[in-house]
GROMACS .gro file of C-alpha atoms in nm:
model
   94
    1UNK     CA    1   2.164  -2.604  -2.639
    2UNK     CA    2   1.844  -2.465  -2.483
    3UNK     CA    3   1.719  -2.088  -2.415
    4UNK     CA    4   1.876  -1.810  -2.472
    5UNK     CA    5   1.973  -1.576  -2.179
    6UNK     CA    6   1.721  -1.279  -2.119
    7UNK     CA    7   2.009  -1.066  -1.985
    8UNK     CA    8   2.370  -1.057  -2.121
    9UNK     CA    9   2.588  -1.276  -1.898
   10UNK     CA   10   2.875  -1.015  -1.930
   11UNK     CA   11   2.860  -0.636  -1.763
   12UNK     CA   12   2.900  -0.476  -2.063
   13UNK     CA   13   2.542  -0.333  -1.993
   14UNK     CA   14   2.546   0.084  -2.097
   15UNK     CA   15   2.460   0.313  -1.846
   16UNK     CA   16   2.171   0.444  -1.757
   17UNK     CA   17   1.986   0.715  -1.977
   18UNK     CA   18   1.910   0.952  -1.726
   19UNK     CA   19   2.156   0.942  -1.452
   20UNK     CA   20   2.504   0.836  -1.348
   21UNK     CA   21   2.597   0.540  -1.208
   22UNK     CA   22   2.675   0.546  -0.832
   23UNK     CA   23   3.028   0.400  -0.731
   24UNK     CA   24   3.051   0.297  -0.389
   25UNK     CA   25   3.403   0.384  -0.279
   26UNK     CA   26   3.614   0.071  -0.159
   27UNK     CA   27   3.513   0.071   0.256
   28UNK     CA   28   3.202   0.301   0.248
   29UNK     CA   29   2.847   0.155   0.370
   30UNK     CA   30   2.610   0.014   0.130
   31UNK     CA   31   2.306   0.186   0.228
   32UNK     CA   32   2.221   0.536   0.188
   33UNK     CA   33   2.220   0.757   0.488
   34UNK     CA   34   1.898   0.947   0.344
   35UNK     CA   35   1.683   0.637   0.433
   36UNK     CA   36   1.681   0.715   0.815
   37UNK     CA   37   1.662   0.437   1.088
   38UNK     CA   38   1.481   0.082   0.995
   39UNK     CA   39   1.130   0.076   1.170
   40UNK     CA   40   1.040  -0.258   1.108
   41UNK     CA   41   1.147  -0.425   1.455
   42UNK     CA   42   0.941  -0.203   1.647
   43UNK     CA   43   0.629  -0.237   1.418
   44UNK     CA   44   0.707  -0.598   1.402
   45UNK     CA   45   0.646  -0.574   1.792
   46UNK     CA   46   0.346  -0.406   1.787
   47UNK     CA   47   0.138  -0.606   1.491
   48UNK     CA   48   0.255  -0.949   1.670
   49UNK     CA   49   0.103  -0.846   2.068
   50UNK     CA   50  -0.131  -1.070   2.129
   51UNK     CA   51  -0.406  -0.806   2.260
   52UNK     CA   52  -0.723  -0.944   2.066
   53UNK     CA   53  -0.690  -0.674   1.822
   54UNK     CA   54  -0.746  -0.733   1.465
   55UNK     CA   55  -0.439  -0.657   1.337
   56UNK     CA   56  -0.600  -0.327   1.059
   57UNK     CA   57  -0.665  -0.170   1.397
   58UNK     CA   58  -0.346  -0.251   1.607
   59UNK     CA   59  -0.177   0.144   1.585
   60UNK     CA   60  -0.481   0.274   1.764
   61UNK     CA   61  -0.704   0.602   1.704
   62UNK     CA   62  -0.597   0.649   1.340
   63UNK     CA   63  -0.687   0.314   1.236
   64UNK     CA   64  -0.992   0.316   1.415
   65UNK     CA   65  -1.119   0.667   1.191
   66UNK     CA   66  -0.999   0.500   0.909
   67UNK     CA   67  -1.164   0.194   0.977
   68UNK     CA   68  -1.494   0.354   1.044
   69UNK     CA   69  -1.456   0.634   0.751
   70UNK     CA   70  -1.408   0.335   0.533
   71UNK     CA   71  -1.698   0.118   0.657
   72UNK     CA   72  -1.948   0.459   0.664
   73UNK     CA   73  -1.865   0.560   0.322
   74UNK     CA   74  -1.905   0.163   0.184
   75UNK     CA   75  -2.237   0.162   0.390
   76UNK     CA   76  -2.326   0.552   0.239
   77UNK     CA   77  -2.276   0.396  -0.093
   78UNK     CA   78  -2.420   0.110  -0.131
   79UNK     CA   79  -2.749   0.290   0.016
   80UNK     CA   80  -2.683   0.532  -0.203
   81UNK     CA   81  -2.656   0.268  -0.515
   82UNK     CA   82  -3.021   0.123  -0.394
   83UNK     CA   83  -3.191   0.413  -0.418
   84UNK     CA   84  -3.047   0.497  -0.761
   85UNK     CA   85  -3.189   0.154  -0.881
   86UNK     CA   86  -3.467   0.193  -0.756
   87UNK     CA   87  -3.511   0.539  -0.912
   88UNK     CA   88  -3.383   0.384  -1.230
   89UNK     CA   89  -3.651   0.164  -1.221
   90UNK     CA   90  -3.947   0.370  -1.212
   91UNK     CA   91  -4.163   0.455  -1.546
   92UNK     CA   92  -4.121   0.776  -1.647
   93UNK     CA   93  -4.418   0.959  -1.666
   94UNK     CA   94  -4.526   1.130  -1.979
   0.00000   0.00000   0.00000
């Protein structure tokens, strides 16, 4: 008694509509060789230094541009959203 199952308990599941499925032959590696070497270590060294960096600017020059692109264009438009209230509410003369 109870729920049903969302997902058939046997693998009589068809096959996918718009591709093949992939067989691994019996002793071949699991992962793909198109997905290159695994980063993650390595960044995993450099976003846990303990330099006194914030962590969004940790990788150096690039995230500092971004970081200041971001925070001129947020100041640029919320100046730029004052001044359109305050245009907006002016009388129009007639």
């Amino acid at each position: 008694q109870g729920l049903k199952p969302l997902a058939p308990t046997e693998s009589s599941a068809p096959d996918p509509i718009f591709g093949k499925s992939k067989k691994l032959a019996p002793g071949s590696p699991a992962t793909d060789t198109f997905l290159g070497t695994n980063k993650v270590p390595d960044l995993q060294k450099v976003f846990q230094r303990s330099d006194g960096l914030p962590v969004h600017l940790k990788r150096g020059y690039p995230d500092r541009m971004l970081y200041r692109t971001t925070m001129a264009l947020t100041i640029g438009g919320t100046f730029y959203c004052l001044v359109a209230l305050y245009i907006a509410s002016q009388p129009k003369n007639q």
